[in-house]
Structure formats: C-alpha cells, structure tokens
Tab-separated table of C-alpha atoms and ligand atoms in Angstrom:
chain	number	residue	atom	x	y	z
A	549	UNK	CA	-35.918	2.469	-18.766
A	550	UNK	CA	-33.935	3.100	-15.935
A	551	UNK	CA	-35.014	5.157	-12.755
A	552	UNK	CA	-31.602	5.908	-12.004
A	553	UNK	CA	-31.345	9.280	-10.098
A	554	UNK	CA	-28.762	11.603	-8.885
A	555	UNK	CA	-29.345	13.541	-5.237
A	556	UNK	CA	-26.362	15.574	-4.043
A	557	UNK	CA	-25.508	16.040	-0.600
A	558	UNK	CA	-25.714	19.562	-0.719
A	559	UNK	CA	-22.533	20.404	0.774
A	560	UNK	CA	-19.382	21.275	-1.600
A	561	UNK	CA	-19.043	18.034	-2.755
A	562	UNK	CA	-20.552	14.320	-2.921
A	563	UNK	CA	-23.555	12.776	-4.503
A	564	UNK	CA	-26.178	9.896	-3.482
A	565	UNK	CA	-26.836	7.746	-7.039
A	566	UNK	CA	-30.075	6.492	-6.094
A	567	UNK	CA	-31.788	3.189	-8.467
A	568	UNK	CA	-28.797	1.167	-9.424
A	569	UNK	CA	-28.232	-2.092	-8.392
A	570	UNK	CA	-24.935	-2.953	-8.571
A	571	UNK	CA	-25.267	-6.712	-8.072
A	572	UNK	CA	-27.260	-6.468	-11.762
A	573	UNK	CA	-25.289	-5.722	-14.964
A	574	UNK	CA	-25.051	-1.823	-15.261
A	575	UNK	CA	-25.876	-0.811	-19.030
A	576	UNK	CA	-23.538	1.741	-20.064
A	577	UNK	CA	-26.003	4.488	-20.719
A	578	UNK	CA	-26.495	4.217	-16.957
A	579	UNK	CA	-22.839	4.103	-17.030
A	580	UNK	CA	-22.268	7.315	-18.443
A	581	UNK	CA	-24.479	9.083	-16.569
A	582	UNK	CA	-22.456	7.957	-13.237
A	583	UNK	CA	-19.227	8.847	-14.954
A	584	UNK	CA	-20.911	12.949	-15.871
A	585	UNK	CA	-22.403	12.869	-12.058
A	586	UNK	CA	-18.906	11.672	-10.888
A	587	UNK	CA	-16.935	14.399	-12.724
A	588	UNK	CA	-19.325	16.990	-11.305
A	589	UNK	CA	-19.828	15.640	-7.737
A	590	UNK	CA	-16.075	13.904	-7.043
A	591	UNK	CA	-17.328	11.526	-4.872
A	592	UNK	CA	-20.808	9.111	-5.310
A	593	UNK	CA	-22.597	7.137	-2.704
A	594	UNK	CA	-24.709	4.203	-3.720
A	595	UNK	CA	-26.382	2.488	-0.993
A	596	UNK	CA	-28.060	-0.613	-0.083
A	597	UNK	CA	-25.951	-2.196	-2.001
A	598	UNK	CA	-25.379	-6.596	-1.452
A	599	UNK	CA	-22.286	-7.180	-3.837
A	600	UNK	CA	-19.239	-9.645	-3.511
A	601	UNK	CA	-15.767	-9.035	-4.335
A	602	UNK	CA	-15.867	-10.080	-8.269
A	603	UNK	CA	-19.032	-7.413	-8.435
A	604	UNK	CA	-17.137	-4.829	-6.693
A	605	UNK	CA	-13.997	-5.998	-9.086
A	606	UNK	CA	-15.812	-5.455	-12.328
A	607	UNK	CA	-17.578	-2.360	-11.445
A	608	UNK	CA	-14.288	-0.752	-10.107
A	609	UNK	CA	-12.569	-1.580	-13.348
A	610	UNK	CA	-14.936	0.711	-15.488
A	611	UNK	CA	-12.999	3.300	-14.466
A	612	UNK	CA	-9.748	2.014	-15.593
A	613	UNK	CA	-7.231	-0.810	-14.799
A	614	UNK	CA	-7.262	-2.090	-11.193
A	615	UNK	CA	-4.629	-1.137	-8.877
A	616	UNK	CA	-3.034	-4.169	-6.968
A	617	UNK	CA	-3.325	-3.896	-3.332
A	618	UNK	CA	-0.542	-2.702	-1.478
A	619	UNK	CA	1.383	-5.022	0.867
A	620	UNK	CA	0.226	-5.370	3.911
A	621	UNK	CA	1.810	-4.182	6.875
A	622	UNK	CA	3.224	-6.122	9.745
A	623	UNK	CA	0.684	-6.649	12.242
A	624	UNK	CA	-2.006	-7.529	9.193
A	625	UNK	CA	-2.593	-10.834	8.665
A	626	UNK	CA	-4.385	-11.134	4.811
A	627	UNK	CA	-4.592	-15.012	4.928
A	628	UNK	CA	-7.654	-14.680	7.601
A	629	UNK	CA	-9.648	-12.073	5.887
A	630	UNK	CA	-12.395	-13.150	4.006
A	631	UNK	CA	-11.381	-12.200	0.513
A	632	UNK	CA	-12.020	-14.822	-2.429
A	633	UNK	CA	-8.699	-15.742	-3.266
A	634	UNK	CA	-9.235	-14.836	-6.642
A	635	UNK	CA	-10.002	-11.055	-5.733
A	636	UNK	CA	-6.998	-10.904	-2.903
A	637	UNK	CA	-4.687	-9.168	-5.288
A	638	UNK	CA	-7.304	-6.874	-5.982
A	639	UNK	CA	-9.327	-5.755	-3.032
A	640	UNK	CA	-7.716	-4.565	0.285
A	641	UNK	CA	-9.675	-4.731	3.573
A	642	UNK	CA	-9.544	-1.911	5.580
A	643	UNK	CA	-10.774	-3.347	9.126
A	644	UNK	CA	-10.537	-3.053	12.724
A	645	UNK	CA	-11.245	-6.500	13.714
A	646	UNK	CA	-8.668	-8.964	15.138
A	647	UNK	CA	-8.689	-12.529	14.888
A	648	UNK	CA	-6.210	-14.259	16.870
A	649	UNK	CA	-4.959	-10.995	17.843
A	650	UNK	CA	-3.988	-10.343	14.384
A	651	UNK	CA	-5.712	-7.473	12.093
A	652	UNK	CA	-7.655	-8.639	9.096
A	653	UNK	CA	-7.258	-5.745	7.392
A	654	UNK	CA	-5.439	-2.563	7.540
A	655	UNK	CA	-5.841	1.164	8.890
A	656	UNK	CA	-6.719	-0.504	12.685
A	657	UNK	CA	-9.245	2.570	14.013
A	658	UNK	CA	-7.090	5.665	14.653
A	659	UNK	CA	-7.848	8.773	13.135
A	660	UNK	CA	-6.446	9.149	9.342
A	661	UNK	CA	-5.216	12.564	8.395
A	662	UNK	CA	-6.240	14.547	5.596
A	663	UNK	CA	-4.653	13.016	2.514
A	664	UNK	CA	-4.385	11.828	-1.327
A	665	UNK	CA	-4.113	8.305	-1.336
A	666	UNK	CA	-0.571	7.454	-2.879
A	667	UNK	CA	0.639	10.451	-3.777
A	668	UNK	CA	3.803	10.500	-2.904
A	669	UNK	CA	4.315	7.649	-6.288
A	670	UNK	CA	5.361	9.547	-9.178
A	671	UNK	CA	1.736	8.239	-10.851
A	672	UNK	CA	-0.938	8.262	-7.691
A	673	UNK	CA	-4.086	6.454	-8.188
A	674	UNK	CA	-7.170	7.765	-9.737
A	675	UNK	CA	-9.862	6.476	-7.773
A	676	UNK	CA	-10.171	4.538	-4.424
A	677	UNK	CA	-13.851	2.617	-4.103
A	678	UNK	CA	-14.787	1.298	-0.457
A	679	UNK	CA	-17.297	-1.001	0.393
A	680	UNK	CA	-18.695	-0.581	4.037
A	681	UNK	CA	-19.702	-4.739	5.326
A	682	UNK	CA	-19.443	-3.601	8.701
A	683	UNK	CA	-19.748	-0.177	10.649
A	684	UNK	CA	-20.040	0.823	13.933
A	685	UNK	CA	-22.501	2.434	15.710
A	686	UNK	CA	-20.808	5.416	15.956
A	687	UNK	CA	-17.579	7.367	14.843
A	688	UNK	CA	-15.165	6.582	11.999
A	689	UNK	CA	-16.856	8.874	9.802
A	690	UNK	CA	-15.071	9.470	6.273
A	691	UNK	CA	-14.319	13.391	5.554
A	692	UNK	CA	-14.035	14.528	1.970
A	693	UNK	CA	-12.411	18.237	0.464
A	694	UNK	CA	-13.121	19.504	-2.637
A	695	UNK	CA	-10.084	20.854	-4.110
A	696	UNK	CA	-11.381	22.620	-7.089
A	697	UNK	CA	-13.337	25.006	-4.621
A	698	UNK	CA	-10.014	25.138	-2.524
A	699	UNK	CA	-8.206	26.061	-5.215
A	700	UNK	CA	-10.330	28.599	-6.548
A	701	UNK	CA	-11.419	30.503	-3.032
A	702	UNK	CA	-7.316	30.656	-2.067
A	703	UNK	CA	-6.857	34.329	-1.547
A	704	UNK	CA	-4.691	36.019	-4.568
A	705	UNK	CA	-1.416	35.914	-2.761
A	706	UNK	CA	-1.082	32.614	-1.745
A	707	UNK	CA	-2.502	31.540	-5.219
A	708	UNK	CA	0.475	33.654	-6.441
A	709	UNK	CA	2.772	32.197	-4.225
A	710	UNK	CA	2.222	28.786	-5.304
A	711	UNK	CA	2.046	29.307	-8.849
A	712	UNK	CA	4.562	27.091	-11.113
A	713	UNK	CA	5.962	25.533	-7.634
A	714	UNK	CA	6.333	21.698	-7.124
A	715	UNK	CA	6.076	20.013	-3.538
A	716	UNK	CA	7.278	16.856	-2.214
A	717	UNK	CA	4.855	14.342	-1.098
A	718	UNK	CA	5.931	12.596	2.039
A	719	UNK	CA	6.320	8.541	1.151
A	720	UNK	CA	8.100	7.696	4.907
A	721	UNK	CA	4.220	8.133	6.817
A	722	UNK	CA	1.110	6.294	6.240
A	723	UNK	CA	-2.277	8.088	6.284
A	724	UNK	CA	-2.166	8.162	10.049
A	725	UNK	CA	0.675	10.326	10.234
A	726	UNK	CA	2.837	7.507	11.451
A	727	UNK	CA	6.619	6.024	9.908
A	728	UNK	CA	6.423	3.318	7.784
A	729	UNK	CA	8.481	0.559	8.149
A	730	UNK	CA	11.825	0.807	7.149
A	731	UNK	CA	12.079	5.067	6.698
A	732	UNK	CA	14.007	6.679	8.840
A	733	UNK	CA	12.565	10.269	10.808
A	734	UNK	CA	13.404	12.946	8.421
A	735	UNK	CA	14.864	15.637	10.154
A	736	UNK	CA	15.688	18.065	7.493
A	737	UNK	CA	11.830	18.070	4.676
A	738	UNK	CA	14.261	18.904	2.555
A	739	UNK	CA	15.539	15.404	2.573
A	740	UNK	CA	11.563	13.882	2.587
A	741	UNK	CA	11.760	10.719	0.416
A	742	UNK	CA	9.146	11.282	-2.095
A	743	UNK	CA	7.696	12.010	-5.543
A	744	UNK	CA	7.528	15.769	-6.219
A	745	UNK	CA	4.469	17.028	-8.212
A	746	UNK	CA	3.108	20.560	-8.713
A	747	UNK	CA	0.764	22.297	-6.199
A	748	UNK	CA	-1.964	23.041	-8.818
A	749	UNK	CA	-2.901	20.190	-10.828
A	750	UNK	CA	-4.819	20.194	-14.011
A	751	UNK	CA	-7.207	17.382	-14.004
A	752	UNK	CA	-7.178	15.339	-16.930
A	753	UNK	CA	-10.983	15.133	-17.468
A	754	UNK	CA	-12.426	17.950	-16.522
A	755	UNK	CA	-9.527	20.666	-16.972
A	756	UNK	CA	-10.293	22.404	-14.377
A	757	UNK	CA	-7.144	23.649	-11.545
A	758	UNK	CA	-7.013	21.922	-7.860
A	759	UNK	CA	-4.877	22.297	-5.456
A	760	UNK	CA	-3.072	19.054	-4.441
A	761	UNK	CA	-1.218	18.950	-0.969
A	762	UNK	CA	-1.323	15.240	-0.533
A	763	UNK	CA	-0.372	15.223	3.193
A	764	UNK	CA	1.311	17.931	5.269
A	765	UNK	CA	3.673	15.939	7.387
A	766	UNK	CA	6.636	16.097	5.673
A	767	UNK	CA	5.453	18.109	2.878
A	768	UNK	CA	8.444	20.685	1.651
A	769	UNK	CA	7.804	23.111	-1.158
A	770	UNK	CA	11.037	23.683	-3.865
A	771	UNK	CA	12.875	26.859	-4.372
A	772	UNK	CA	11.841	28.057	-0.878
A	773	UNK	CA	13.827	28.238	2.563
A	774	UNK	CA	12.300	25.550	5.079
A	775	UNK	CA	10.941	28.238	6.851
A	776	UNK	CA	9.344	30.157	3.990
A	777	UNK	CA	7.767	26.650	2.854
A	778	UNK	CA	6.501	25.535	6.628
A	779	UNK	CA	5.056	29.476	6.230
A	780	UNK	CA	3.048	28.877	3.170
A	781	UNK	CA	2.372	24.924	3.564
A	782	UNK	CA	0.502	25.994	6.992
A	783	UNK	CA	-1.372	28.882	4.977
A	784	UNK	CA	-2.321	26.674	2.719
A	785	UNK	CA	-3.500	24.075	5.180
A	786	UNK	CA	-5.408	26.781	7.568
A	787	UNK	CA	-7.000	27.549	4.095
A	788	UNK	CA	-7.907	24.214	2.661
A	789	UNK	CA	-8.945	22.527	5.665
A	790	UNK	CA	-12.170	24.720	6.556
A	791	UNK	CA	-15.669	22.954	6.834
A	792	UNK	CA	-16.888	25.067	4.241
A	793	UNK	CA	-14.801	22.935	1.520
A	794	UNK	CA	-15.439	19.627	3.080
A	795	UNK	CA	-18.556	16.908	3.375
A	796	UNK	CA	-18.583	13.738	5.767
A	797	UNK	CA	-19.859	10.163	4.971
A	798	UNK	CA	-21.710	8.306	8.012
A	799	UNK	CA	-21.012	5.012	6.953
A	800	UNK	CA	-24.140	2.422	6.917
A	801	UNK	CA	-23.983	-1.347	5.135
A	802	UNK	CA	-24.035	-1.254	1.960
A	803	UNK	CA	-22.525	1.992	1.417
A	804	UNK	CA	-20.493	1.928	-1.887
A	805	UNK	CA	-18.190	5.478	-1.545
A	806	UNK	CA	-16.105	6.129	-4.158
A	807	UNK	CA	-13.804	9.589	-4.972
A	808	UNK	CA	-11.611	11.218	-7.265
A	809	UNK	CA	-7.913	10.604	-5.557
A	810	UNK	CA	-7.229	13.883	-8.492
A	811	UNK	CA	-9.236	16.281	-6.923
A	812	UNK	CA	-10.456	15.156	-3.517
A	813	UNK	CA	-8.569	15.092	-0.029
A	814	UNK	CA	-9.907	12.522	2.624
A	815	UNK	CA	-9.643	11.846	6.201
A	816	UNK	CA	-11.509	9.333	8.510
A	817	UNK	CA	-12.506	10.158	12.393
A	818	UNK	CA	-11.673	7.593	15.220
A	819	UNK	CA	-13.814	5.333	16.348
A	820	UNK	CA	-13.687	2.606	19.255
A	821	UNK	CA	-11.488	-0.018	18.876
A	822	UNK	CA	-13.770	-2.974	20.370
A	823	UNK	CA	-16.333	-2.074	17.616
A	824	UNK	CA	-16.285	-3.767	14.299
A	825	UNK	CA	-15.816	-2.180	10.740
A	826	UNK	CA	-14.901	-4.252	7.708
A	827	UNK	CA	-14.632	-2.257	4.181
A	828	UNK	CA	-13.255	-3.794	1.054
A	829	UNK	CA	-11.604	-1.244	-1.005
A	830	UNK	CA	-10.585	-1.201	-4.622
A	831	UNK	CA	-7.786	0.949	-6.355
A	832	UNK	CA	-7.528	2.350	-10.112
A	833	UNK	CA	-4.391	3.358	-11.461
A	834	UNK	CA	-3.771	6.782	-12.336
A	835	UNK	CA	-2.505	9.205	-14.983
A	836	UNK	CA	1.049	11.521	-15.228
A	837	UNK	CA	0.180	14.607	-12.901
A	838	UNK	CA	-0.184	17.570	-14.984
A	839	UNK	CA	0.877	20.924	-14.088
A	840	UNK	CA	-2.512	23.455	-13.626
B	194	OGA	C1	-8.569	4.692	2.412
B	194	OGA	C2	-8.935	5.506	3.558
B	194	OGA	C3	-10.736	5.871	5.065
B	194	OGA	C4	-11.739	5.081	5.827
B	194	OGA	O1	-9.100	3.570	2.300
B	194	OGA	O2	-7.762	5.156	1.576
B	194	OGA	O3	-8.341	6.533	3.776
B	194	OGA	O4	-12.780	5.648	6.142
B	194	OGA	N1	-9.956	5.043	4.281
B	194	OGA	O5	-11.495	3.908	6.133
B	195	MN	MN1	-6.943	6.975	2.071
C-alpha cells in the first residue's frame, strides 16, 4: 500500500505530493494519482528527493517524449557541468555558478519575466521539470500563475475583446527579457518573429479555457492597430499578473517542481550572483495549440 498523499499549497495553484520516493520505481497506480493531482493542481512539489539524471530522465518521460535541450548560449560552457554524458541531450542545467569564468548552466541569476516556456515554437512544450541540487540562502524564488483562474476572473469586456484573436509570441528575447543572439530589435511588433497562437487556449486534457500570453515583450495581437493591441495586451497583463492568481516556490534541495507549460505562467526573482544554485531541468514535448 502506498502512503502517498496530496497537500496543496493553498494558494490558486500548486501541490506538495508527499510519500513518493522517486529514486524507487513508481507503480503506476501511484502514477495516476500524480497525473489526476497534476491536472487539478498544475504544478507538484515533491521534496526530499536524492535522484540522478537517468531517475529524473525516466520519471520526466511518463509524461510524454523528452524534449532535447536547447543549445546553449554563448557564455555557457556544457562540457564542465556535471551532467552524465548520457543524459546531456536531455537535461539542461539552469545554474549560476562559474567555473573558469564560464557558466555551467544557463539563466545566470537575473530576474526571469513572467512567461510560457517556448512558446513562441509553433508546438511549445508541455511540461518543464526542475530539480533544485543547489539553492541559495535567499532569493531566486520561482513564481507560478494559474491561467484557468485568469482566464475565467477577466472582466466581460476584455474576455470579449480577445475572443477568436491570435497573438504573436515574441521568439527574438529569452525569458529575461533580453535579445537573443542573432535577432535584430524589432521596432515595429508587427514585424515580431514568432509563432502566432490564440489568446484562449483549450487544454487538451482537461478542456477547460486559459488564457495564454506567453511573454509581453514583443507580444502583438492580429487584426488590431499597434496601439489598440499595446491597449489590451497591458489590460490583460495588469489583469493576469495580480497575486491573487499566482503562488511562489522557495526552493530547498531536493525540491522536484514541475508545471503545466499549457496552463501555467512562471517567473523567477533575483538572487545574488556570488551564491550558488544548480537545477537540472527536463523538457516534454507538446501538443498543436488548440483554439478555447
Ligand atoms: C525555466 C525557468 C526558473 C527558475 O527553467 O524554464 O524559467 O527558477 N526557470 O530557474
Ligand atoms: Mn522558464
């Protein structure tokens, strides 16, 4: 019998899944039960957790086919982090520590913005898992949105406004707000290199409506002048962004976090750059984004 239990946080979204051991096979009635808790809670914590990559590998990909890891940027040397080379296609590190003045990892220790991971591909991910090795004392906190409850609490106009419209999701910034390599400024959001997908999406699973912004720099919704879409993409924002939607993780070792890139925005607080945080993250592929 298992004494697996499920404690949410008791804000709008996120769940603790308390008595599973991920280093031990997981049975797939316990399974299930943290597939139903995920679809109801959008993002699960389970911590005290001691796995290596190939754990966090096979657990990831029982929620679909693993997602390659992106390449890394510049100023991120891969060949000194401390992946298994066997997992190094398949887990990114997201780290602030430098050794021999190169990053191990990515996403340094800025602030990240609110975003979707990926969404500006024409088929974003469906899942991001990160797995906290390191943490600092303080700061760096993760920030979650539930955007079901967003969608749902918009006020009838804007939800009006929106309805049957399509937005571009900005590819030219990383979450950090900042160009990527080889994109130019984009002066006109018109021109925003990116996929376009609807602002309500219908999640596969649970069928319910969320609203899906992706990121707001660069962010240009069709059929509208640039000023009527800056109008109602800041509405939207003001709306969305409120503390009443969102829940933050405080990241201790072990933590295993993982959320629904469908229906969940995240963001991550600065923290100080001389402190050290090492995460290895996981990716599963997504589905076609349907229309809500
Ligand atoms: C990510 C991300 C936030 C964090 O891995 O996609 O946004 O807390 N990370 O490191
Ligand atoms: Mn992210």
């Amino acid at each position: 019998m298992s004494e697996m239990w499920i404690q949410p946080t008791g804000g709008p979204l996120g769940a603790d899944v308390h008595g599973v051991d991920l280093s031990r096979p997981v049975s797939d009635a316990v399974f299930r039960r943290i597939l139903d808790a995920w679809s109801e809670h959008l993002v699960l914590r389970f911590s005290g957790q001691r796995i290596d990559d190939a754990t966090l590998m096979k657990f990831s990909a029982r929620f679909g086919e693993l997602d390659r890891v992106p390449i890394a940027s510049a100023d991120v040397d891969s060949a000194d982090s401390d992946v298994a080379p066997e997992a190094v296609d398949w887990v990114n590190v997201i780290s602030s520590i430098k050794k021999n003045g190169k990053a191990v990892g990515g996403l340094g220790s800025y602030e990240l913005v609110w975003h979707t991971d990926m969404s500006y591909n024409p088929v974003p991910p469906r899942a991001s898992l990160l797995y906290a090795l390191e943490v600092p004392p303080d700061g760096g906190n993760t920030g979650f949105l539930n955007m079901y409850l967003a969608y749902e609490a918009l006020p009838a106009d804007l939800k009006r406004a929106i309805e049957g419209r399509t937005c571009i999701h900005d590819a030219s910034r990383n979450s950090a707000g900042e160009l990527r390599q080889g994109f130019q400024r984009t002066l006109d959001v018109r021109q925003t290199p990116g996929a376009v997908h609807p602002l309500v999406r219908l999640h596969p699973m649970s069928k319910r409506k969320a609203l899906f912004l992706g990121r707001r720099p660069g962010a240009y919704i069709h059929g509208l002048s640039v000023e009527e879409s800056e109008a109602l993409l800041d509405a939207l924002w003001e709306h969305t962004t409120q503390e009443r939607f969102a829940w933050y993780q405080k990241w201790r070792i072990g933590d295993l976090v993982m959320w629904d890139n469908r229906c969940v925005m995240h963001r991550r607080d600065a923290f100080d750059e001389t402190m050290r945080r090492l995460m290895h993250r996981t990716q599963i592929v997504g589905e076609p984004v349907l229309a809500g």
